[in-house]
mmCIF file with all atom_site columns, C-alpha atoms in Angstrom:
data_model
loop_
_atom_site.group_PDB
_atom_site.id
_atom_site.type_symbol
_atom_site.label_atom_id
_atom_site.label_alt_id
_atom_site.label_comp_id
_atom_site.label_asym_id
_atom_site.label_entity_id
_atom_site.label_seq_id
_atom_site.pdbx_PDB_ins_code
_atom_site.Cartn_x
_atom_site.Cartn_y
_atom_site.Cartn_z
_atom_site.occupancy
_atom_site.B_iso_or_equiv
_atom_site.pdbx_formal_charge
_atom_site.auth_seq_id
_atom_site.auth_comp_id
_atom_site.auth_asym_id
_atom_site.auth_atom_id
_atom_site.pdbx_PDB_model_num
ATOM 1   C CA . MET X 1 1   ? 23.386  -0.370  -23.598 1.00 71.00 ? 21  MET X CA 1
ATOM 2   C CA . THR X 1 2   ? 23.840  -3.150  -21.043 1.00 84.00 ? 22  THR X CA 1
ATOM 3   C CA . ASP X 1 3   ? 20.617  -4.655  -19.735 1.00 94.00 ? 23  ASP X CA 1
ATOM 4   C CA . ALA X 1 4   ? 19.825  -4.205  -16.044 1.00 97.00 ? 24  ALA X CA 1
ATOM 5   C CA . ILE X 1 5   ? 20.206  -7.064  -13.590 1.00 98.00 ? 25  ILE X CA 1
ATOM 6   C CA . LYS X 1 6   ? 16.729  -8.365  -12.745 1.00 98.00 ? 26  LYS X CA 1
ATOM 7   C CA . ILE X 1 7   ? 16.187  -9.408  -9.145  1.00 98.00 ? 27  ILE X CA 1
ATOM 8   C CA . ASP X 1 8   ? 12.852  -11.096 -8.447  1.00 98.00 ? 28  ASP X CA 1
ATOM 9   C CA . VAL X 1 9   ? 12.091  -11.332 -4.745  1.00 98.00 ? 29  VAL X CA 1
ATOM 10  C CA . TRP X 1 10  ? 9.514   -13.696 -3.298  1.00 98.00 ? 30  TRP X CA 1
ATOM 11  C CA . SER X 1 11  ? 8.446   -12.478 0.128   1.00 98.00 ? 31  SER X CA 1
ATOM 12  C CA . ASP X 1 12  ? 5.575   -11.953 2.533   1.00 98.00 ? 32  ASP X CA 1
ATOM 13  C CA . ILE X 1 13  ? 5.035   -8.626  4.286   1.00 97.00 ? 33  ILE X CA 1
ATOM 14  C CA . ALA X 1 14  ? 4.412   -10.593 7.506   1.00 96.00 ? 34  ALA X CA 1
ATOM 15  C CA . CYS X 1 15  ? 7.755   -12.407 7.250   1.00 97.00 ? 35  CYS X CA 1
ATOM 16  C CA . PRO X 1 16  ? 10.321  -10.851 9.618   1.00 98.00 ? 36  PRO X CA 1
ATOM 17  C CA . TRP X 1 17  ? 13.265  -12.270 7.692   1.00 98.00 ? 37  TRP X CA 1
ATOM 18  C CA . CYS X 1 18  ? 11.869  -10.807 4.461   1.00 98.00 ? 38  CYS X CA 1
ATOM 19  C CA . TYR X 1 19  ? 12.105  -7.262  5.807   1.00 98.00 ? 39  TYR X CA 1
ATOM 20  C CA . ILE X 1 20  ? 15.636  -7.946  7.031   1.00 98.00 ? 40  ILE X CA 1
ATOM 21  C CA . GLY X 1 21  ? 16.493  -9.430  3.626   1.00 98.00 ? 41  GLY X CA 1
ATOM 22  C CA . LYS X 1 22  ? 14.988  -6.417  1.888   1.00 98.00 ? 42  LYS X CA 1
ATOM 23  C CA . ARG X 1 23  ? 17.098  -4.015  3.915   1.00 98.00 ? 43  ARG X CA 1
ATOM 24  C CA . ASN X 1 24  ? 20.267  -6.072  3.418   1.00 98.00 ? 44  ASN X CA 1
ATOM 25  C CA . LEU X 1 25  ? 19.621  -6.213  -0.326  1.00 98.00 ? 45  LEU X CA 1
ATOM 26  C CA . GLU X 1 26  ? 19.246  -2.432  -0.444  1.00 98.00 ? 46  GLU X CA 1
ATOM 27  C CA . LYS X 1 27  ? 22.436  -1.897  1.544   1.00 98.00 ? 47  LYS X CA 1
ATOM 28  C CA . GLY X 1 28  ? 24.309  -4.395  -0.589  1.00 98.00 ? 48  GLY X CA 1
ATOM 29  C CA . LEU X 1 29  ? 23.233  -2.727  -3.817  1.00 98.00 ? 49  LEU X CA 1
ATOM 30  C CA . ALA X 1 30  ? 23.975  0.735   -2.414  1.00 98.00 ? 50  ALA X CA 1
ATOM 31  C CA . ALA X 1 31  ? 27.572  -0.354  -1.780  1.00 98.00 ? 51  ALA X CA 1
ATOM 32  C CA . THR X 1 32  ? 28.015  -0.941  -5.527  1.00 98.00 ? 52  THR X CA 1
ATOM 33  C CA . SER X 1 33  ? 27.016  2.631   -6.369  1.00 95.00 ? 53  SER X CA 1
ATOM 34  C CA . VAL X 1 34  ? 30.629  3.784   -5.881  1.00 95.00 ? 54  VAL X CA 1
ATOM 35  C CA . ASP X 1 35  ? 31.916  1.372   -8.532  1.00 96.00 ? 55  ASP X CA 1
ATOM 36  C CA . ASP X 1 36  ? 33.335  2.921   -11.694 1.00 94.00 ? 56  ASP X CA 1
ATOM 37  C CA . ASP X 1 37  ? 30.749  0.987   -13.680 1.00 94.00 ? 57  ASP X CA 1
ATOM 38  C CA . ALA X 1 38  ? 28.023  0.531   -11.080 1.00 96.00 ? 58  ALA X CA 1
ATOM 39  C CA . PRO X 1 39  ? 25.479  -2.237  -11.684 1.00 97.00 ? 59  PRO X CA 1
ATOM 40  C CA . VAL X 1 40  ? 22.051  -1.253  -12.928 1.00 97.00 ? 60  VAL X CA 1
ATOM 41  C CA . VAL X 1 41  ? 19.461  -3.296  -11.060 1.00 98.00 ? 61  VAL X CA 1
ATOM 42  C CA . GLU X 1 42  ? 15.696  -3.740  -11.307 1.00 98.00 ? 62  GLU X CA 1
ATOM 43  C CA . VAL X 1 43  ? 14.017  -5.243  -8.228  1.00 98.00 ? 63  VAL X CA 1
ATOM 44  C CA . VAL X 1 44  ? 10.519  -6.728  -8.432  1.00 98.00 ? 64  VAL X CA 1
ATOM 45  C CA . TYR X 1 45  ? 8.579   -8.180  -5.501  1.00 98.00 ? 65  TYR X CA 1
ATOM 46  C CA . HIS X 1 46  ? 6.421   -11.283 -5.816  1.00 98.00 ? 66  HIS X CA 1
ATOM 47  C CA . SER X 1 47  ? 3.735   -12.739 -3.574  1.00 98.00 ? 67  SER X CA 1
ATOM 48  C CA . PHE X 1 48  ? 4.272   -15.566 -1.125  1.00 98.00 ? 68  PHE X CA 1
ATOM 49  C CA . GLU X 1 49  ? 1.823   -16.245 1.720   1.00 97.00 ? 69  GLU X CA 1
ATOM 50  C CA . LEU X 1 50  ? 3.513   -17.935 4.640   1.00 94.00 ? 70  LEU X CA 1
ATOM 51  C CA . SER X 1 51  ? 0.193   -18.580 6.404   1.00 92.00 ? 71  SER X CA 1
ATOM 52  C CA . PRO X 1 52  ? -2.713  -18.272 3.940   1.00 94.00 ? 72  PRO X CA 1
ATOM 53  C CA . ASP X 1 53  ? -5.108  -19.738 6.507   1.00 91.00 ? 73  ASP X CA 1
ATOM 54  C CA . THR X 1 54  ? -4.527  -16.904 8.974   1.00 92.00 ? 74  THR X CA 1
ATOM 55  C CA . PRO X 1 55  ? -7.740  -15.048 9.907   1.00 93.00 ? 75  PRO X CA 1
ATOM 56  C CA . VAL X 1 56  ? -7.956  -11.327 9.219   1.00 96.00 ? 76  VAL X CA 1
ATOM 57  C CA . ASP X 1 57  ? -8.449  -10.676 12.930  1.00 95.00 ? 77  ASP X CA 1
ATOM 58  C CA . PHE X 1 58  ? -6.269  -13.013 14.962  1.00 92.00 ? 78  PHE X CA 1
ATOM 59  C CA . ASP X 1 59  ? -6.950  -12.935 18.690  1.00 89.00 ? 79  ASP X CA 1
ATOM 60  C CA . GLY X 1 60  ? -3.551  -13.101 20.325  1.00 89.00 ? 80  GLY X CA 1
ATOM 61  C CA . ASP X 1 61  ? 0.068   -12.020 19.979  1.00 90.00 ? 81  ASP X CA 1
ATOM 62  C CA . GLU X 1 62  ? 2.814   -13.511 17.844  1.00 90.00 ? 82  GLU X CA 1
ATOM 63  C CA . SER X 1 63  ? 3.777   -16.048 20.495  1.00 92.00 ? 83  SER X CA 1
ATOM 64  C CA . ASP X 1 64  ? 0.161   -17.198 20.650  1.00 90.00 ? 84  ASP X CA 1
ATOM 65  C CA . TYR X 1 65  ? 0.101   -17.597 16.882  1.00 87.00 ? 85  TYR X CA 1
ATOM 66  C CA . LEU X 1 66  ? 3.329   -19.597 16.737  1.00 89.00 ? 86  LEU X CA 1
ATOM 67  C CA . SER X 1 67  ? 2.300   -21.850 19.607  1.00 87.00 ? 87  SER X CA 1
ATOM 68  C CA . LEU X 1 68  ? -1.353  -22.363 18.665  1.00 81.00 ? 88  LEU X CA 1
ATOM 69  C CA . HIS X 1 69  ? -1.086  -22.535 14.865  1.00 77.00 ? 89  HIS X CA 1
ATOM 70  C CA . LYS X 1 70  ? 2.464   -23.745 14.286  1.00 81.00 ? 90  LYS X CA 1
ATOM 71  C CA . GLY X 1 71  ? 2.811   -26.133 17.208  1.00 88.00 ? 91  GLY X CA 1
ATOM 72  C CA . ILE X 1 72  ? 5.847   -24.330 18.626  1.00 92.00 ? 92  ILE X CA 1
ATOM 73  C CA . ALA X 1 73  ? 6.252   -24.288 22.406  1.00 93.00 ? 93  ALA X CA 1
ATOM 74  C CA . ARG X 1 74  ? 5.620   -20.818 23.775  1.00 90.00 ? 94  ARG X CA 1
ATOM 75  C CA . ALA X 1 75  ? 9.079   -20.547 25.329  1.00 93.00 ? 95  ALA X CA 1
ATOM 76  C CA . GLN X 1 76  ? 10.645  -21.467 21.989  1.00 95.00 ? 96  GLN X CA 1
ATOM 77  C CA . ALA X 1 77  ? 8.381   -18.993 20.186  1.00 94.00 ? 97  ALA X CA 1
ATOM 78  C CA . GLU X 1 78  ? 9.453   -16.202 22.518  1.00 95.00 ? 98  GLU X CA 1
ATOM 79  C CA . ALA X 1 79  ? 13.100  -17.101 21.952  1.00 96.00 ? 99  ALA X CA 1
ATOM 80  C CA . MET X 1 80  ? 12.577  -17.017 18.185  1.00 96.00 ? 100 MET X CA 1
ATOM 81  C CA . ILE X 1 81  ? 10.962  -13.584 18.402  1.00 97.00 ? 101 ILE X CA 1
ATOM 82  C CA . ALA X 1 82  ? 13.804  -12.267 20.558  1.00 97.00 ? 102 ALA X CA 1
ATOM 83  C CA . ARG X 1 83  ? 16.370  -13.611 18.100  1.00 97.00 ? 103 ARG X CA 1
ATOM 84  C CA . VAL X 1 84  ? 14.799  -12.129 14.982  1.00 98.00 ? 104 VAL X CA 1
ATOM 85  C CA . THR X 1 85  ? 14.287  -8.804  16.777  1.00 98.00 ? 105 THR X CA 1
ATOM 86  C CA . GLU X 1 86  ? 18.004  -8.757  17.559  1.00 98.00 ? 106 GLU X CA 1
ATOM 87  C CA . VAL X 1 87  ? 18.976  -9.541  13.959  1.00 98.00 ? 107 VAL X CA 1
ATOM 88  C CA . ALA X 1 88  ? 16.543  -6.884  12.698  1.00 98.00 ? 108 ALA X CA 1
ATOM 89  C CA . ALA X 1 89  ? 18.197  -4.296  14.936  1.00 98.00 ? 109 ALA X CA 1
ATOM 90  C CA . GLN X 1 90  ? 21.527  -5.102  13.278  1.00 96.00 ? 110 GLN X CA 1
ATOM 91  C CA . ALA X 1 91  ? 19.851  -4.124  9.986   1.00 97.00 ? 111 ALA X CA 1
ATOM 92  C CA . ASP X 1 92  ? 18.611  -0.867  11.602  1.00 97.00 ? 112 ASP X CA 1
ATOM 93  C CA . LEU X 1 93  ? 15.042  -2.164  11.857  1.00 98.00 ? 113 LEU X CA 1
ATOM 94  C CA . HIS X 1 94  ? 13.267  -1.805  15.180  1.00 98.00 ? 114 HIS X CA 1
ATOM 95  C CA . TYR X 1 95  ? 10.633  -4.524  15.403  1.00 98.00 ? 115 TYR X CA 1
ATOM 96  C CA . ARG X 1 96  ? 7.751   -4.013  17.833  1.00 98.00 ? 116 ARG X CA 1
ATOM 97  C CA . TYR X 1 97  ? 6.250   -7.419  18.491  1.00 97.00 ? 117 TYR X CA 1
ATOM 98  C CA . ASP X 1 98  ? 4.383   -5.899  21.423  1.00 96.00 ? 118 ASP X CA 1
ATOM 99  C CA . LEU X 1 99  ? 2.346   -3.909  18.883  1.00 97.00 ? 119 LEU X CA 1
ATOM 100 C CA . LEU X 1 100 ? 2.244   -6.362  15.962  1.00 96.00 ? 120 LEU X CA 1
ATOM 101 C CA . LYS X 1 101 ? -1.184  -7.428  14.671  1.00 96.00 ? 121 LYS X CA 1
ATOM 102 C CA . HIS X 1 102 ? -0.979  -10.841 13.032  1.00 93.00 ? 122 HIS X CA 1
ATOM 103 C CA . THR X 1 103 ? -3.330  -10.999 10.034  1.00 96.00 ? 123 THR X CA 1
ATOM 104 C CA . ASN X 1 104 ? -3.995  -12.504 6.631   1.00 96.00 ? 124 ASN X CA 1
ATOM 105 C CA . THR X 1 105 ? -1.772  -10.854 4.002   1.00 98.00 ? 125 THR X CA 1
ATOM 106 C CA . VAL X 1 106 ? -3.451  -11.703 0.691   1.00 98.00 ? 126 VAL X CA 1
ATOM 107 C CA . LYS X 1 107 ? -4.955  -8.233  0.244   1.00 98.00 ? 127 LYS X CA 1
ATOM 108 C CA . ALA X 1 108 ? -1.621  -6.606  0.990   1.00 98.00 ? 128 ALA X CA 1
ATOM 109 C CA . HIS X 1 109 ? -0.161  -8.721  -1.817  1.00 98.00 ? 129 HIS X CA 1
ATOM 110 C CA . GLU X 1 110 ? -2.947  -7.658  -4.150  1.00 98.00 ? 130 GLU X CA 1
ATOM 111 C CA . LEU X 1 111 ? -2.171  -4.039  -3.339  1.00 98.00 ? 131 LEU X CA 1
ATOM 112 C CA . LEU X 1 112 ? 1.505   -4.610  -4.117  1.00 98.00 ? 132 LEU X CA 1
ATOM 113 C CA . HIS X 1 113 ? 0.519   -5.743  -7.604  1.00 98.00 ? 133 HIS X CA 1
ATOM 114 C CA . PHE X 1 114 ? -1.600  -2.628  -8.006  1.00 98.00 ? 134 PHE X CA 1
ATOM 115 C CA . ALA X 1 115 ? 1.402   -0.557  -6.903  1.00 98.00 ? 135 ALA X CA 1
ATOM 116 C CA . LYS X 1 116 ? 3.592   -2.358  -9.433  1.00 98.00 ? 136 LYS X CA 1
ATOM 117 C CA . GLU X 1 117 ? 1.138   -1.365  -12.173 1.00 98.00 ? 137 GLU X CA 1
ATOM 118 C CA . GLN X 1 118 ? 1.467   2.235   -10.991 1.00 98.00 ? 138 GLN X CA 1
ATOM 119 C CA . GLY X 1 119 ? 5.259   2.166   -10.753 1.00 98.00 ? 139 GLY X CA 1
ATOM 120 C CA . ARG X 1 120 ? 5.258   2.463   -6.933  1.00 98.00 ? 140 ARG X CA 1
ATOM 121 C CA . GLN X 1 121 ? 5.828   -1.125  -5.816  1.00 98.00 ? 141 GLN X CA 1
ATOM 122 C CA . LEU X 1 122 ? 9.132   -0.570  -4.026  1.00 98.00 ? 142 LEU X CA 1
ATOM 123 C CA . GLU X 1 123 ? 7.690   2.353   -2.096  1.00 98.00 ? 143 GLU X CA 1
ATOM 124 C CA . LEU X 1 124 ? 4.643   0.364   -1.028  1.00 98.00 ? 144 LEU X CA 1
ATOM 125 C CA . ALA X 1 125 ? 6.643   -2.736  -0.062  1.00 98.00 ? 145 ALA X CA 1
ATOM 126 C CA . GLU X 1 126 ? 8.695   -0.608  2.307   1.00 98.00 ? 146 GLU X CA 1
ATOM 127 C CA . ARG X 1 127 ? 5.630   1.157   3.691   1.00 98.00 ? 147 ARG X CA 1
ATOM 128 C CA . LEU X 1 128 ? 3.742   -2.071  4.347   1.00 98.00 ? 148 LEU X CA 1
ATOM 129 C CA . MET X 1 129 ? 6.627   -3.839  6.071   1.00 98.00 ? 149 MET X CA 1
ATOM 130 C CA . SER X 1 130 ? 7.439   -0.827  8.205   1.00 98.00 ? 150 SER X CA 1
ATOM 131 C CA . ALA X 1 131 ? 3.785   -0.442  9.171   1.00 98.00 ? 151 ALA X CA 1
ATOM 132 C CA . TYR X 1 132 ? 3.476   -4.117  10.095  1.00 98.00 ? 152 TYR X CA 1
ATOM 133 C CA . PHE X 1 133 ? 6.695   -4.680  12.013  1.00 98.00 ? 153 PHE X CA 1
ATOM 134 C CA . THR X 1 134 ? 7.423   -1.288  13.579  1.00 98.00 ? 154 THR X CA 1
ATOM 135 C CA . GLU X 1 135 ? 4.071   0.492   13.940  1.00 98.00 ? 155 GLU X CA 1
ATOM 136 C CA . GLY X 1 136 ? 1.521   -2.191  14.770  1.00 97.00 ? 156 GLY X CA 1
ATOM 137 C CA . ARG X 1 137 ? -0.782  -1.296  11.879  1.00 98.00 ? 157 ARG X CA 1
ATOM 138 C CA . HIS X 1 138 ? -3.523  -3.766  10.881  1.00 97.00 ? 158 HIS X CA 1
ATOM 139 C CA . LEU X 1 139 ? -2.701  -4.795  7.304   1.00 98.00 ? 159 LEU X CA 1
ATOM 140 C CA . GLY X 1 140 ? -5.719  -7.032  6.884   1.00 97.00 ? 160 GLY X CA 1
ATOM 141 C CA . ARG X 1 141 ? -8.172  -4.137  6.677   1.00 97.00 ? 161 ARG X CA 1
ATOM 142 C CA . ASP X 1 142 ? -8.965  -2.220  3.509   1.00 98.00 ? 162 ASP X CA 1
ATOM 143 C CA . ASP X 1 143 ? -9.099  1.192   5.180   1.00 98.00 ? 163 ASP X CA 1
ATOM 144 C CA . GLU X 1 144 ? -5.651  0.755   6.696   1.00 98.00 ? 164 GLU X CA 1
ATOM 145 C CA . LEU X 1 145 ? -4.206  -0.531  3.430   1.00 98.00 ? 165 LEU X CA 1
ATOM 146 C CA . VAL X 1 146 ? -5.606  2.451   1.536   1.00 98.00 ? 166 VAL X CA 1
ATOM 147 C CA . LEU X 1 147 ? -4.017  4.865   4.015   1.00 98.00 ? 167 LEU X CA 1
ATOM 148 C CA . LEU X 1 148 ? -0.666  3.147   3.601   1.00 98.00 ? 168 LEU X CA 1
ATOM 149 C CA . ALA X 1 149 ? -1.073  3.208   -0.184  1.00 98.00 ? 169 ALA X CA 1
ATOM 150 C CA . THR X 1 150 ? -1.445  6.991   -0.089  1.00 98.00 ? 170 THR X CA 1
ATOM 151 C CA . ASP X 1 151 ? 1.707   7.190   2.047   1.00 98.00 ? 171 ASP X CA 1
ATOM 152 C CA . ALA X 1 152 ? 3.478   5.420   -0.830  1.00 98.00 ? 172 ALA X CA 1
ATOM 153 C CA . GLY X 1 153 ? 2.202   7.973   -3.345  1.00 98.00 ? 173 GLY X CA 1
ATOM 154 C CA . LEU X 1 154 ? -0.780  6.023   -4.685  1.00 98.00 ? 174 LEU X CA 1
ATOM 155 C CA . ASP X 1 155 ? -4.265  7.340   -5.305  1.00 98.00 ? 175 ASP X CA 1
ATOM 156 C CA . ALA X 1 156 ? -6.644  6.399   -2.482  1.00 98.00 ? 176 ALA X CA 1
ATOM 157 C CA . ASP X 1 157 ? -9.730  5.827   -4.637  1.00 98.00 ? 177 ASP X CA 1
ATOM 158 C CA . ALA X 1 158 ? -7.821  3.712   -7.152  1.00 98.00 ? 178 ALA X CA 1
ATOM 159 C CA . ALA X 1 159 ? -6.240  1.667   -4.352  1.00 98.00 ? 179 ALA X CA 1
ATOM 160 C CA . ARG X 1 160 ? -9.617  1.058   -2.740  1.00 98.00 ? 180 ARG X CA 1
ATOM 161 C CA . GLU X 1 161 ? -11.101 -0.022  -6.084  1.00 98.00 ? 181 GLU X CA 1
ATOM 162 C CA . ALA X 1 162 ? -8.215  -2.436  -6.637  1.00 98.00 ? 182 ALA X CA 1
ATOM 163 C CA . LEU X 1 163 ? -8.910  -4.043  -3.268  1.00 98.00 ? 183 LEU X CA 1
ATOM 164 C CA . ARG X 1 164 ? -12.684 -4.077  -3.693  1.00 98.00 ? 184 ARG X CA 1
ATOM 165 C CA . SER X 1 165 ? -12.602 -5.597  -7.178  1.00 98.00 ? 185 SER X CA 1
ATOM 166 C CA . ARG X 1 166 ? -9.987  -8.249  -6.289  1.00 98.00 ? 186 ARG X CA 1
ATOM 167 C CA . ARG X 1 167 ? -8.664  -7.784  -9.827  1.00 98.00 ? 187 ARG X CA 1
ATOM 168 C CA . PHE X 1 168 ? -5.068  -8.478  -8.757  1.00 98.00 ? 188 PHE X CA 1
ATOM 169 C CA . LEU X 1 169 ? -5.808  -11.740 -6.984  1.00 98.00 ? 189 LEU X CA 1
ATOM 170 C CA . ASP X 1 170 ? -4.917  -13.724 -10.114 1.00 98.00 ? 190 ASP X CA 1
ATOM 171 C CA . ASP X 1 171 ? -1.494  -12.038 -10.133 1.00 98.00 ? 191 ASP X CA 1
ATOM 172 C CA . VAL X 1 172 ? -0.946  -13.108 -6.540  1.00 98.00 ? 192 VAL X CA 1
ATOM 173 C CA . ARG X 1 173 ? -1.831  -16.686 -7.438  1.00 98.00 ? 193 ARG X CA 1
ATOM 174 C CA . ALA X 1 174 ? 0.437   -16.568 -10.501 1.00 98.00 ? 194 ALA X CA 1
ATOM 175 C CA . ASP X 1 175 ? 3.363   -15.522 -8.287  1.00 98.00 ? 195 ASP X CA 1
ATOM 176 C CA . GLN X 1 176 ? 2.617   -18.383 -5.935  1.00 98.00 ? 196 GLN X CA 1
ATOM 177 C CA . ALA X 1 177 ? 2.454   -20.835 -8.828  1.00 98.00 ? 197 ALA X CA 1
ATOM 178 C CA . GLN X 1 178 ? 5.823   -19.591 -10.100 1.00 97.00 ? 198 GLN X CA 1
ATOM 179 C CA . ALA X 1 179 ? 7.293   -20.012 -6.620  1.00 98.00 ? 199 ALA X CA 1
ATOM 180 C CA . ALA X 1 180 ? 6.067   -23.616 -6.608  1.00 97.00 ? 200 ALA X CA 1
ATOM 181 C CA . ALA X 1 181 ? 7.575   -24.167 -10.060 1.00 96.00 ? 201 ALA X CA 1
ATOM 182 C CA . TYR X 1 182 ? 10.929  -22.882 -8.785  1.00 95.00 ? 202 TYR X CA 1
ATOM 183 C CA . GLY X 1 183 ? 10.654  -25.112 -5.726  1.00 96.00 ? 203 GLY X CA 1
ATOM 184 C CA . ILE X 1 184 ? 10.528  -22.149 -3.343  1.00 97.00 ? 204 ILE X CA 1
ATOM 185 C CA . ASN X 1 185 ? 9.132   -23.240 0.005   1.00 94.00 ? 205 ASN X CA 1
ATOM 186 C CA . GLY X 1 186 ? 10.491  -20.472 2.211   1.00 95.00 ? 206 GLY X CA 1
ATOM 187 C CA . VAL X 1 187 ? 11.084  -16.748 1.948   1.00 98.00 ? 207 VAL X CA 1
ATOM 188 C CA . PRO X 1 188 ? 12.789  -14.450 1.322   1.00 98.00 ? 208 PRO X CA 1
ATOM 189 C CA . PHE X 1 189 ? 13.981  -15.988 -1.914  1.00 98.00 ? 209 PHE X CA 1
ATOM 190 C CA . PHE X 1 190 ? 15.861  -14.005 -4.554  1.00 98.00 ? 210 PHE X CA 1
ATOM 191 C CA . VAL X 1 191 ? 16.087  -15.015 -8.220  1.00 98.00 ? 211 VAL X CA 1
ATOM 192 C CA . ILE X 1 192 ? 18.760  -13.124 -10.137 1.00 97.00 ? 212 ILE X CA 1
ATOM 193 C CA . ASP X 1 193 ? 18.332  -12.852 -13.891 1.00 97.00 ? 213 ASP X CA 1
ATOM 194 C CA . GLY X 1 194 ? 16.141  -15.949 -13.797 1.00 95.00 ? 214 GLY X CA 1
ATOM 195 C CA . LYS X 1 195 ? 19.299  -18.049 -13.348 1.00 94.00 ? 215 LYS X CA 1
ATOM 196 C CA . TYR X 1 196 ? 20.615  -17.784 -9.811  1.00 96.00 ? 216 TYR X CA 1
ATOM 197 C CA . GLY X 1 197 ? 18.648  -18.508 -6.655  1.00 97.00 ? 217 GLY X CA 1
ATOM 198 C CA . VAL X 1 198 ? 19.580  -17.020 -3.281  1.00 97.00 ? 218 VAL X CA 1
ATOM 199 C CA . SER X 1 199 ? 17.677  -18.190 -0.217  1.00 97.00 ? 219 SER X CA 1
ATOM 200 C CA . GLY X 1 200 ? 17.257  -16.340 3.063   1.00 96.00 ? 220 GLY X CA 1
ATOM 201 C CA . ALA X 1 201 ? 18.151  -12.948 4.494   1.00 96.00 ? 221 ALA X CA 1
ATOM 202 C CA . GLN X 1 202 ? 21.762  -12.907 3.345   1.00 96.00 ? 222 GLN X CA 1
ATOM 203 C CA . PRO X 1 203 ? 24.180  -10.263 4.678   1.00 97.00 ? 223 PRO X CA 1
ATOM 204 C CA . ALA X 1 204 ? 24.472  -7.037  2.722   1.00 98.00 ? 224 ALA X CA 1
ATOM 205 C CA . GLU X 1 205 ? 27.999  -8.008  1.640   1.00 98.00 ? 225 GLU X CA 1
ATOM 206 C CA . ALA X 1 206 ? 26.680  -11.120 -0.066  1.00 97.00 ? 226 ALA X CA 1
ATOM 207 C CA . PHE X 1 207 ? 24.319  -9.055  -2.198  1.00 98.00 ? 227 PHE X CA 1
ATOM 208 C CA . THR X 1 208 ? 27.145  -6.663  -3.069  1.00 98.00 ? 228 THR X CA 1
ATOM 209 C CA . GLN X 1 209 ? 29.268  -9.561  -4.277  1.00 97.00 ? 229 GLN X CA 1
ATOM 210 C CA . ILE X 1 210 ? 26.419  -11.126 -6.246  1.00 97.00 ? 230 ILE X CA 1
ATOM 211 C CA . ALA X 1 211 ? 25.542  -7.834  -7.938  1.00 97.00 ? 231 ALA X CA 1
ATOM 212 C CA . ARG X 1 212 ? 29.139  -7.215  -8.977  1.00 97.00 ? 232 ARG X CA 1
ATOM 213 C CA . GLN X 1 213 ? 29.589  -10.750 -10.246 1.00 97.00 ? 233 GLN X CA 1
ATOM 214 C CA . VAL X 1 214 ? 26.403  -10.761 -12.315 1.00 97.00 ? 234 VAL X CA 1
ATOM 215 C CA . TRP X 1 215 ? 27.072  -7.251  -13.621 1.00 97.00 ? 235 TRP X CA 1
ATOM 216 C CA . ALA X 1 216 ? 30.500  -8.388  -14.827 1.00 96.00 ? 236 ALA X CA 1
ATOM 217 C CA . GLU X 1 217 ? 28.706  -11.165 -16.704 1.00 95.00 ? 237 GLU X CA 1
ATOM 218 C CA . HIS X 1 218 ? 26.397  -8.580  -18.267 1.00 95.00 ? 238 HIS X CA 1
ATOM 219 C CA . LEU X 1 219 ? 29.303  -6.403  -19.319 1.00 93.00 ? 239 LEU X CA 1
ATOM 220 C CA . GLY X 1 220 ? 31.104  -9.385  -20.817 1.00 90.00 ? 240 GLY X CA 1
ATOM 221 C CA . ALA X 1 221 ? 28.030  -10.380 -22.784 1.00 77.00 ? 241 ALA X CA 1
ATOM 222 C CA . SER X 1 222 ? 27.649  -6.848  -24.138 1.00 66.00 ? 242 SER X CA 1
ATOM 223 C CA . ASP X 1 223 ? 31.228  -6.547  -25.429 1.00 58.00 ? 243 ASP X CA 1
ATOM 224 C CA . PRO X 1 224 ? 31.234  -6.276  -29.216 1.00 50.00 ? 244 PRO X CA 1
ATOM 225 C CA . VAL X 1 225 ? 32.609  -9.245  -31.105 1.00 43.00 ? 245 VAL X CA 1
ATOM 226 C CA . ALA X 1 226 ? 35.833  -8.293  -32.844 1.00 36.00 ? 246 ALA X CA 1
ATOM 227 C CA . GLU X 1 227 ? 35.657  -8.339  -36.647 1.00 38.00 ? 247 GLU X CA 1
ATOM 228 C CA . PRO X 1 228 ? 38.185  -10.678 -38.310 1.00 36.00 ? 248 PRO X CA 1
ATOM 229 C CA . ALA X 1 229 ? 41.224  -8.937  -39.688 1.00 31.00 ? 249 ALA X CA 1
#
């Protein structure tokens, strides 16, 4: 049996391009499902904190954050937000920056590792990003994270214990160390089969092409070697 393509994705739930990249990846892979020999793909999300120094409760909107903490002029920040909102809409994502609550994301990353242990990581990644960018939920607070975990099919008590104990913090740091080893300094970043790196929120068609190309490599590698006559 041919091994699945492994796609490791470094992202931050507070990264607008990461959610766009996630949706484009899903659409790109879905397009391969009609192939006669459709690729088998395993997607795993890894932690990357864009702004680890962000307070849990930031007083201000996204423009305030970009101008005060990133040194970006407010007019430029507002233009950036408008642009990414437009691109998100093209991916059928409806960002609500008027509701968004900027916060520290380390606990959300810890919860994603807990969800991975429980086999629900993809469901939680989607729930967290949707909650952050389209619903204005506060993802820096344990109670809110636990509610979102239950939405993704996880046990509330177990999720709360995972957050309280901080037992997945080392996994978050290990992901960040691996990102540094790969030279990743921006997200989203996709590593395919540990060999190919793809940076940024590529169009869905690009992911379709990549999946087909790498799957053809897998199929070629799995062909039996002919016995000599």
